Amino acid sequence: MKSKKAITALLLVTTMMSGLLTACQQKPAEKKPTESKKEAATEAKKADATEGKKETDGKAMHIDVIAKGFQHQFWKAVEQGANQAAKEFKVDITFQGPDNESAISQQIEYLDAAIAKKPAAICLAALDTKASLASIKNAQSANIPIVGFDSGVPDAPKGAVKGNASTDNKAAGELAAVEMHKLIKDKLNSDKPVRIGVVAQESNSQSIVSRTKGFVDKMVELLGKDQVSVEGHDSLKNEKAGAKFIIDVGIPAEVKDADAAAVASAILEKQDLIAIYGSNEFAANAIITANEGLDKIGEGKVVAVGFDAGKKLLDAIKSKLFAGAVTQNPVQIGYQAVKLAVAAAKGEEVKDVDTGALWYNAENMADEKIAPCLYE
């Protein structure tokens, strides 16, 4: 009996041990879903680290900002805004531009060098999009988002430019035309044809082209298109025989002070001139320089209207040599460009930002809305 009881007990113990072993083998299988979730979360974090902020080893995100140049004070004001944004969003930036706004190849060299460094994003005010296409496509292939500013990157490949921080230059040019038209109404009833001069820096930059064309088109509308002959530079020429009003567009062959002053002088010397417009700081300064030997503009003389600011133009407006000008907000352009670039680098959706334009003259240039937009 004892032997049978011992055998029975042994069988019972063996069965229990087998059950325990089976149960232990099943426990890891119960943990697999949890482990799978952890692995998925780990992979997601890895993806975020690669595609998100583009920060490594605790280093701040780096953004390259490539302007059109440093020839004008405008770009220094843009740089000021870019630095403000960099400080606020805790990113590093490199702000650079070619020697002047004709140096297209130099700007492309800066762009290529920036792409080679693989920054989190690039802010670009392209001098010539067509000439920059290969570089822009390289940035796109490297998944480096581009944000346009000032004139932006018009006609860039689809998806290459995530957003733009810029003035609506066409609308800004139209504003200059509307304000000039108010000032010359009394001079439009002449029995003889009268002339309105336009001096533009160049015919390549989208921002300058837009504000020049915006001015011309709006002035044609205000004067009556059947009565206006647009003459001068081929880019905007639309001549009409026997027109009551002549819009005379002058653009220098090169972006040089002497060349632009010569173009302005040629227009100022015309006896039927009643008003003249300079579509950026460079063009306005050319008019001021040309006038030094002619004394044609000012109160009771030819009405002069400018664009942007800078010490020379501000002084001309204070003294009423110029009736006024349209200002952009260059500090905001730089600030918003970097802000958009940070968002784009994080993979966030970004939209174009219109940084605005305002008319200013000797009477309102100290106003709280305008004064911050005026740079020397």
mmCIF file of N, CA and C in Angstrom, residues 54-164:
data_model
loop_
_atom_site.group_PDB
_atom_site.id
_atom_site.type_symbol
_atom_site.label_atom_id
_atom_site.label_comp_id
_atom_site.label_asym_id
_atom_site.label_seq_id
_atom_site.Cartn_x
_atom_site.Cartn_y
_atom_site.Cartn_z
ATOM 1 N N LYS A 54 15.489 68.628 -36.003
ATOM 2 C CA LYS A 54 16.817 68.558 -36.620
ATOM 3 C C LYS A 54 17.893 69.102 -35.672
ATOM 4 N N GLU A 55 17.738 68.753 -34.383
ATOM 5 C CA GLU A 55 18.735 69.131 -33.392
ATOM 6 C C GLU A 55 19.462 67.860 -32.955
ATOM 7 N N THR A 56 20.764 67.916 -32.830
ATOM 8 C CA THR A 56 21.534 66.763 -32.406
ATOM 9 C C THR A 56 22.511 67.171 -31.323
ATOM 10 N N ASP A 57 22.725 66.191 -30.396
ATOM 11 C CA ASP A 57 23.722 66.396 -29.335
ATOM 12 C C ASP A 57 23.513 67.712 -28.592
ATOM 13 N N GLY A 58 22.270 68.131 -28.433
ATOM 14 C CA GLY A 58 21.985 69.348 -27.685
ATOM 15 C C GLY A 58 22.279 70.634 -28.411
ATOM 16 N N LYS A 59 22.687 70.554 -29.670
ATOM 17 C CA LYS A 59 23.005 71.762 -30.432
ATOM 18 C C LYS A 59 21.727 72.431 -30.915
ATOM 19 N N ALA A 60 21.746 73.767 -30.976
ATOM 20 C CA ALA A 60 20.582 74.512 -31.448
ATOM 21 C C ALA A 60 20.397 74.313 -32.945
ATOM 22 N N MET A 61 19.156 74.376 -33.373
ATOM 23 C CA MET A 61 18.842 74.328 -34.796
ATOM 24 C C MET A 61 19.579 75.458 -35.516
ATOM 25 N N HIS A 62 20.118 75.170 -36.699
ATOM 26 C CA HIS A 62 20.820 76.203 -37.473
ATOM 27 C C HIS A 62 20.058 76.519 -38.753
ATOM 28 N N ILE A 63 19.896 77.812 -39.028
ATOM 29 C CA ILE A 63 19.185 78.280 -40.220
ATOM 30 C C ILE A 63 20.085 79.247 -40.982
ATOM 31 N N ASP A 64 20.210 79.035 -42.279
ATOM 32 C CA ASP A 64 20.960 79.960 -43.132
ATOM 33 C C ASP A 64 19.995 80.955 -43.770
ATOM 34 N N VAL A 65 20.316 82.239 -43.660
ATOM 35 C CA VAL A 65 19.496 83.307 -44.242
ATOM 36 C C VAL A 65 20.322 83.985 -45.331
ATOM 37 N N ILE A 66 19.851 83.895 -46.566
ATOM 38 C CA ILE A 66 20.610 84.427 -47.704
ATOM 39 C C ILE A 66 19.820 85.556 -48.348
ATOM 40 N N ALA A 67 20.320 86.786 -48.159
ATOM 41 C CA ALA A 67 19.654 87.987 -48.667
ATOM 42 C C ALA A 67 20.145 88.309 -50.078
ATOM 43 N N LYS A 68 19.638 89.406 -50.614
ATOM 44 C CA LYS A 68 20.050 89.831 -51.956
ATOM 45 C C LYS A 68 21.344 90.633 -51.929
ATOM 46 N N GLY A 69 21.732 91.090 -50.748
ATOM 47 C CA GLY A 69 22.958 91.874 -50.671
ATOM 48 C C GLY A 69 23.001 92.694 -49.407
ATOM 49 N N PHE A 70 24.044 93.503 -49.279
ATOM 50 C CA PHE A 70 24.170 94.441 -48.164
ATOM 51 C C PHE A 70 24.403 95.846 -48.693
ATOM 52 N N GLN A 71 23.987 96.080 -49.928
ATOM 53 C CA GLN A 71 24.227 97.369 -50.568
ATOM 54 C C GLN A 71 23.363 98.472 -49.946
ATOM 55 N N HIS A 72 22.201 98.080 -49.410
ATOM 56 C CA HIS A 72 21.262 99.061 -48.868
ATOM 57 C C HIS A 72 21.025 98.810 -47.379
ATOM 58 N N GLN A 73 20.657 99.874 -46.659
ATOM 59 C CA GLN A 73 20.358 99.757 -45.238
ATOM 60 C C GLN A 73 19.161 98.838 -44.992
ATOM 61 N N PHE A 74 18.331 98.686 -45.988
ATOM 62 C CA PHE A 74 17.160 97.810 -45.892
ATOM 63 C C PHE A 74 17.556 96.426 -45.391
ATOM 64 N N TRP A 75 18.643 95.880 -45.931
ATOM 65 C CA TRP A 75 19.031 94.516 -45.574
ATOM 66 C C TRP A 75 19.566 94.430 -44.155
ATOM 67 N N LYS A 76 20.136 95.512 -43.666
ATOM 68 C CA LYS A 76 20.587 95.520 -42.274
ATOM 69 C C LYS A 76 19.382 95.492 -41.326
ATOM 70 N N ALA A 77 18.292 96.155 -41.735
ATOM 71 C CA ALA A 77 17.062 96.118 -40.942
ATOM 72 C C ALA A 77 16.440 94.721 -40.983
ATOM 73 N N VAL A 78 16.497 94.062 -42.143
ATOM 74 C CA VAL A 78 16.012 92.683 -42.257
ATOM 75 C C VAL A 78 16.827 91.768 -41.339
ATOM 76 N N GLU A 79 18.143 91.962 -41.337
ATOM 77 C CA GLU A 79 19.023 91.160 -40.476
ATOM 78 C C GLU A 79 18.677 91.363 -39.001
ATOM 79 N N GLN A 80 18.360 92.598 -38.637
ATOM 80 C CA GLN A 80 17.974 92.887 -37.254
ATOM 81 C C GLN A 80 16.764 92.054 -36.850
ATOM 82 N N GLY A 81 15.763 91.994 -37.713
ATOM 83 C CA GLY A 81 14.569 91.197 -37.425
ATOM 84 C C GLY A 81 14.868 89.714 -37.361
ATOM 85 N N ALA A 82 15.745 89.238 -38.246
ATOM 86 C CA ALA A 82 16.126 87.821 -38.244
ATOM 87 C C ALA A 82 16.822 87.456 -36.935
ATOM 88 N N ASN A 83 17.677 88.346 -36.451
ATOM 89 C CA ASN A 83 18.375 88.100 -35.188
ATOM 90 C C ASN A 83 17.414 88.104 -34.004
ATOM 91 N N GLN A 84 16.397 88.955 -34.053
ATOM 92 C CA GLN A 84 15.381 88.974 -32.995
ATOM 93 C C GLN A 84 14.669 87.625 -32.913
ATOM 94 N N ALA A 85 14.295 87.095 -34.077
ATOM 95 C CA ALA A 85 13.606 85.803 -34.112
ATOM 96 C C ALA A 85 14.525 84.677 -33.646
ATOM 97 N N ALA A 86 15.783 84.728 -34.052
ATOM 98 C CA ALA A 86 16.746 83.697 -33.652
ATOM 99 C C ALA A 86 16.876 83.639 -32.133
ATOM 100 N N LYS A 87 16.910 84.807 -31.513
ATOM 101 C CA LYS A 87 17.007 84.874 -30.055
ATOM 102 C C LYS A 87 15.739 84.341 -29.400
ATOM 103 N N GLU A 88 14.587 84.737 -29.940
ATOM 104 C CA GLU A 88 13.307 84.314 -29.353
ATOM 105 C C GLU A 88 13.093 82.806 -29.463
ATOM 106 N N PHE A 89 13.447 82.233 -30.614
ATOM 107 C CA PHE A 89 13.186 80.813 -30.844
ATOM 108 C C PHE A 89 14.392 79.928 -30.553
ATOM 109 N N LYS A 90 15.446 80.547 -30.007
ATOM 110 C CA LYS A 90 16.636 79.815 -29.565
ATOM 111 C C LYS A 90 17.250 78.972 -30.691
ATOM 112 N N VAL A 91 17.485 79.627 -31.814
ATOM 113 C CA VAL A 91 18.155 78.977 -32.943
ATOM 114 C C VAL A 91 19.372 79.803 -33.343
ATOM 115 N N ASP A 92 20.284 79.179 -34.050
ATOM 116 C CA ASP A 92 21.445 79.886 -34.594
ATOM 117 C C ASP A 92 21.177 80.225 -36.055
ATOM 118 N N ILE A 93 21.598 81.406 -36.492
ATOM 119 C CA ILE A 93 21.446 81.763 -37.902
ATOM 120 C C ILE A 93 22.764 82.285 -38.470
ATOM 121 N N THR A 94 22.914 82.117 -39.763
ATOM 122 C CA THR A 94 23.979 82.772 -40.520
ATOM 123 C C THR A 94 23.296 83.667 -41.532
ATOM 124 N N PHE A 95 23.519 84.977 -41.437
ATOM 125 C CA PHE A 95 22.883 85.937 -42.349
ATOM 126 C C PHE A 95 23.952 86.479 -43.294
ATOM 127 N N GLN A 96 23.752 86.283 -44.589
ATOM 128 C CA GLN A 96 24.737 86.760 -45.558
ATOM 129 C C GLN A 96 24.062 87.107 -46.880
ATOM 130 N N GLY A 97 24.789 87.873 -47.683
ATOM 131 C CA GLY A 97 24.290 88.261 -48.994
ATOM 132 C C GLY A 97 25.445 88.692 -49.870
ATOM 133 N N PRO A 98 25.249 88.696 -51.180
ATOM 134 C CA PRO A 98 26.316 89.098 -52.102
ATOM 135 C C PRO A 98 26.652 90.577 -51.978
ATOM 136 N N ASP A 99 27.697 90.994 -52.655
ATOM 137 C CA ASP A 99 28.168 92.377 -52.564
ATOM 138 C C ASP A 99 27.139 93.382 -53.071
ATOM 139 N N ASN A 100 26.399 92.994 -54.098
ATOM 140 C CA ASN A 100 25.343 93.864 -54.625
ATOM 141 C C ASN A 100 24.265 93.001 -55.268
ATOM 142 N N GLU A 101 23.198 93.639 -55.707
ATOM 143 C CA GLU A 101 22.037 92.890 -56.183
ATOM 144 C C GLU A 101 22.115 92.512 -57.661
ATOM 145 N N SER A 102 23.321 92.629 -58.213
ATOM 146 C CA SER A 102 23.564 92.098 -59.556
ATOM 147 C C SER A 102 24.431 90.845 -59.492
ATOM 148 N N ALA A 103 24.944 90.548 -58.307
ATOM 149 C CA ALA A 103 25.903 89.443 -58.132
ATOM 150 C C ALA A 103 25.176 88.110 -57.956
ATOM 151 N N ILE A 104 24.531 87.666 -59.016
ATOM 152 C CA ILE A 104 23.727 86.442 -58.971
ATOM 153 C C ILE A 104 24.594 85.218 -58.687
ATOM 154 N N SER A 105 25.719 85.103 -59.369
ATOM 155 C CA SER A 105 26.583 83.928 -59.185
ATOM 156 C C SER A 105 27.137 83.863 -57.766
ATOM 157 N N GLN A 106 27.419 85.018 -57.174
ATOM 158 C CA GLN A 106 27.921 85.043 -55.796
ATOM 159 C C GLN A 106 26.842 84.553 -54.834
ATOM 160 N N GLN A 107 25.602 84.951 -55.064
ATOM 161 C CA GLN A 107 24.520 84.474 -54.200
ATOM 162 C C GLN A 107 24.344 82.960 -54.321
ATOM 163 N N ILE A 108 24.469 82.439 -55.535
ATOM 164 C CA ILE A 108 24.338 80.995 -55.745
ATOM 165 C C ILE A 108 25.455 80.245 -55.016
ATOM 166 N N GLU A 109 26.658 80.820 -54.986
ATOM 167 C CA GLU A 109 27.766 80.214 -54.234
ATOM 168 C C GLU A 109 27.412 80.120 -52.751
ATOM 169 N N TYR A 110 26.823 81.190 -52.204
ATOM 170 C CA TYR A 110 26.396 81.171 -50.799
ATOM 171 C C TYR A 110 25.331 80.102 -50.576
ATOM 172 N N LEU A 111 24.403 79.996 -51.514
ATOM 173 C CA LEU A 111 23.320 79.014 -51.397
ATOM 174 C C LEU A 111 23.873 77.590 -51.428
ATOM 175 N N ASP A 112 24.787 77.316 -52.349
ATOM 176 C CA ASP A 112 25.391 75.983 -52.445
ATOM 177 C C ASP A 112 26.173 75.633 -51.178
ATOM 178 N N ALA A 113 26.892 76.624 -50.645
ATOM 179 C CA ALA A 113 27.666 76.398 -49.416
ATOM 180 C C ALA A 113 26.735 76.100 -48.244
ATOM 181 N N ALA A 114 25.604 76.793 -48.202
ATOM 182 C CA ALA A 114 24.627 76.563 -47.134
ATOM 183 C C ALA A 114 24.046 75.154 -47.233
ATOM 184 N N ILE A 115 23.687 74.735 -48.429
ATOM 185 C CA ILE A 115 23.114 73.399 -48.634
ATOM 186 C C ILE A 115 24.102 72.319 -48.204
ATOM 187 N N ALA A 116 25.376 72.529 -48.496
ATOM 188 C CA ALA A 116 26.418 71.556 -48.139
ATOM 189 C C ALA A 116 26.513 71.360 -46.625
ATOM 190 N N LYS A 117 26.165 72.401 -45.855
ATOM 191 C CA LYS A 117 26.215 72.320 -44.386
ATOM 192 C C LYS A 117 24.996 71.615 -43.805
ATOM 193 N N LYS A 118 23.980 71.357 -44.655
ATOM 194 C CA LYS A 118 22.740 70.691 -44.239
ATOM 195 C C LYS A 118 22.083 71.374 -43.035
ATOM 196 N N PRO A 119 21.708 72.635 -43.180
ATOM 197 C CA PRO A 119 21.029 73.325 -42.081
ATOM 198 C C PRO A 119 19.606 72.803 -41.907
ATOM 199 N N ALA A 120 18.965 73.200 -40.823
ATOM 200 C CA ALA A 120 17.576 72.793 -40.591
ATOM 201 C C ALA A 120 16.649 73.402 -41.630
ATOM 202 N N ALA A 121 16.978 74.617 -42.091
ATOM 203 C CA ALA A 121 16.176 75.303 -43.111
ATOM 204 C C ALA A 121 17.007 76.430 -43.709
ATOM 205 N N ILE A 122 16.546 76.925 -44.858
ATOM 206 C CA ILE A 122 17.195 78.059 -45.522
ATOM 207 C C ILE A 122 16.148 79.123 -45.813
ATOM 208 N N CYS A 123 16.462 80.375 -45.473
ATOM 209 C CA CYS A 123 15.638 81.521 -45.871
ATOM 210 C C CYS A 123 16.329 82.159 -47.075
ATOM 211 N N LEU A 124 15.570 82.389 -48.147
ATOM 212 C CA LEU A 124 16.193 82.851 -49.388
ATOM 213 C C LEU A 124 15.394 83.971 -50.044
ATOM 214 N N ALA A 125 16.098 85.060 -50.373
ATOM 215 C CA ALA A 125 15.545 86.119 -51.224
ATOM 216 C C ALA A 125 16.311 86.023 -52.537
ATOM 217 N N ALA A 126 15.771 85.303 -53.483
ATOM 218 C CA ALA A 126 16.508 84.965 -54.706
ATOM 219 C C ALA A 126 16.659 86.163 -55.635
ATOM 220 N N LEU A 127 17.877 86.369 -56.098
ATOM 221 C CA LEU A 127 18.112 87.394 -57.118
ATOM 222 C C LEU A 127 17.583 86.937 -58.472
ATOM 223 N N ASP A 128 17.723 85.649 -58.740
ATOM 224 C CA ASP A 128 17.285 85.090 -60.024
ATOM 225 C C ASP A 128 16.943 83.619 -59.804
ATOM 226 N N THR A 129 15.647 83.316 -59.727
ATOM 227 C CA THR A 129 15.224 81.940 -59.453
ATOM 228 C C THR A 129 15.708 80.979 -60.528
ATOM 229 N N LYS A 130 15.601 81.383 -61.779
ATOM 230 C CA LYS A 130 15.988 80.506 -62.888
ATOM 231 C C LYS A 130 17.450 80.085 -62.763
ATOM 232 N N ALA A 131 18.313 81.049 -62.426
ATOM 233 C CA ALA A 131 19.738 80.746 -62.286
ATOM 234 C C ALA A 131 20.015 79.886 -61.051
ATOM 235 N N SER A 132 19.091 79.909 -60.089
ATOM 236 C CA SER A 132 19.280 79.183 -58.828
ATOM 237 C C SER A 132 18.594 77.821 -58.813
ATOM 238 N N LEU A 133 17.944 77.431 -59.901
ATOM 239 C CA LEU A 133 17.113 76.222 -59.912
ATOM 240 C C LEU A 133 17.861 74.960 -59.501
ATOM 241 N N ALA A 134 19.062 74.770 -60.025
ATOM 242 C CA ALA A 134 19.822 73.556 -59.695
ATOM 243 C C ALA A 134 20.083 73.481 -58.197
ATOM 244 N N SER A 135 20.448 74.609 -57.595
ATOM 245 C CA SER A 135 20.716 74.650 -56.153
ATOM 246 C C SER A 135 19.443 74.394 -55.359
ATOM 247 N N ILE A 136 18.347 74.991 -55.795
ATOM 248 C CA ILE A 136 17.066 74.806 -55.101
ATOM 249 C C ILE A 136 16.645 73.341 -55.143
ATOM 250 N N LYS A 137 16.840 72.692 -56.288
ATOM 251 C CA LYS A 137 16.502 71.267 -56.413
ATOM 252 C C LYS A 137 17.392 70.416 -55.515
ATOM 253 N N ASN A 138 18.660 70.808 -55.357
ATOM 254 C CA ASN A 138 19.567 70.090 -54.457
ATOM 255 C C ASN A 138 19.086 70.190 -53.014
ATOM 256 N N ALA A 139 18.626 71.373 -52.628
ATOM 257 C CA ALA A 139 18.083 71.552 -51.276
ATOM 258 C C ALA A 139 16.848 70.687 -51.086
ATOM 259 N N GLN A 140 16.017 70.644 -52.104
ATOM 260 C CA GLN A 140 14.795 69.843 -52.046
ATOM 261 C C GLN A 140 15.137 68.356 -51.902
ATOM 262 N N SER A 141 16.123 67.887 -52.658
ATOM 263 C CA SER A 141 16.545 66.481 -52.589
ATOM 264 C C SER A 141 17.119 66.136 -51.217
ATOM 265 N N ALA A 142 17.735 67.126 -50.581
ATOM 266 C CA ALA A 142 18.322 66.920 -49.250
ATOM 267 C C ALA A 142 17.308 67.155 -48.131
ATOM 268 N N ASN A 143 16.042 67.359 -48.504
ATOM 269 C CA ASN A 143 14.966 67.609 -47.526
ATOM 270 C C ASN A 143 15.231 68.833 -46.657
ATOM 271 N N ILE A 144 15.838 69.851 -47.250
ATOM 272 C CA ILE A 144 16.061 71.115 -46.545
ATOM 273 C C ILE A 144 14.955 72.080 -46.966
ATOM 274 N N PRO A 145 14.051 72.433 -46.058
ATOM 275 C CA PRO A 145 12.970 73.351 -46.438
ATOM 276 C C PRO A 145 13.489 74.760 -46.709
ATOM 277 N N ILE A 146 12.913 75.404 -47.708
ATOM 278 C CA ILE A 146 13.270 76.781 -48.048
ATOM 279 C C ILE A 146 12.091 77.688 -47.739
ATOM 280 N N VAL A 147 12.388 78.824 -47.123
ATOM 281 C CA VAL A 147 11.386 79.868 -46.884
ATOM 282 C C VAL A 147 11.824 81.104 -47.653
ATOM 283 N N GLY A 148 10.943 81.650 -48.462
ATOM 284 C CA GLY A 148 11.263 82.858 -49.204
ATOM 285 C C GLY A 148 11.029 84.100 -48.366
ATOM 286 N N PHE A 149 11.808 85.156 -48.622
ATOM 287 C CA PHE A 149 11.530 86.439 -47.970
ATOM 288 C C PHE A 149 11.850 87.568 -48.931
ATOM 289 N N ASP A 150 11.322 88.753 -48.648
ATOM 290 C CA ASP A 150 11.388 89.891 -49.558
ATOM 291 C C ASP A 150 10.745 89.478 -50.881
ATOM 292 N N SER A 151 11.514 89.344 -51.954
ATOM 293 C CA SER A 151 10.923 88.930 -53.233
ATOM 294 C C SER A 151 10.648 87.438 -53.268
ATOM 295 N N GLY A 152 11.164 86.696 -52.280
ATOM 296 C CA GLY A 152 10.931 85.267 -52.223
ATOM 297 C C GLY A 152 11.685 84.510 -53.299
ATOM 298 N N VAL A 153 11.083 83.405 -53.738
ATOM 299 C CA VAL A 153 11.693 82.546 -54.757
ATOM 300 C C VAL A 153 10.620 82.243 -55.806
ATOM 301 N N PRO A 154 10.254 83.228 -56.604
ATOM 302 C CA PRO A 154 9.165 83.025 -57.564
ATOM 303 C C PRO A 154 9.482 81.938 -58.581
ATOM 304 N N ASP A 155 8.444 81.168 -58.940
ATOM 305 C CA ASP A 155 8.567 80.105 -59.951
ATOM 306 C C ASP A 155 9.521 78.989 -59.530
ATOM 307 N N ALA A 156 9.640 78.773 -58.226
ATOM 308 C CA ALA A 156 10.472 77.671 -57.732
ATOM 309 C C ALA A 156 9.756 76.342 -57.979
ATOM 310 N N PRO A 157 10.495 75.212 -57.989
ATOM 311 C CA PRO A 157 9.852 73.904 -58.161
ATOM 312 C C PRO A 157 8.792 73.673 -57.089
ATOM 313 N N LYS A 158 7.729 72.999 -57.455
ATOM 314 C CA LYS A 158 6.620 72.756 -56.535
ATOM 315 C C LYS A 158 7.105 72.053 -55.272
ATOM 316 N N GLY A 159 6.735 72.601 -54.124
ATOM 317 C CA GLY A 159 7.089 72.000 -52.849
ATOM 318 C C GLY A 159 8.425 72.429 -52.288
ATOM 319 N N ALA A 160 9.246 73.114 -53.085
ATOM 320 C CA ALA A 160 10.575 73.515 -52.605
ATOM 321 C C ALA A 160 10.481 74.632 -51.583
ATOM 322 N N VAL A 161 9.570 75.575 -51.813
ATOM 323 C CA VAL A 161 9.405 76.722 -50.917
ATOM 324 C C VAL A 161 8.163 76.502 -50.061
ATOM 325 N N LYS A 162 8.368 76.463 -48.758
ATOM 326 C CA LYS A 162 7.271 76.144 -47.844
ATOM 327 C C LYS A 162 6.385 77.345 -47.541
ATOM 328 N N GLY A 163 6.946 78.551 -47.611
ATOM 329 C CA GLY A 163 6.181 79.759 -47.320
ATOM 330 C C GLY A 163 7.030 80.983 -47.595
ATOM 331 N N ASN A 164 6.409 82.147 -47.538
ATOM 332 C CA ASN A 164 7.110 83.402 -47.821
ATOM 333 C C ASN A 164 6.767 84.465 -46.781
#
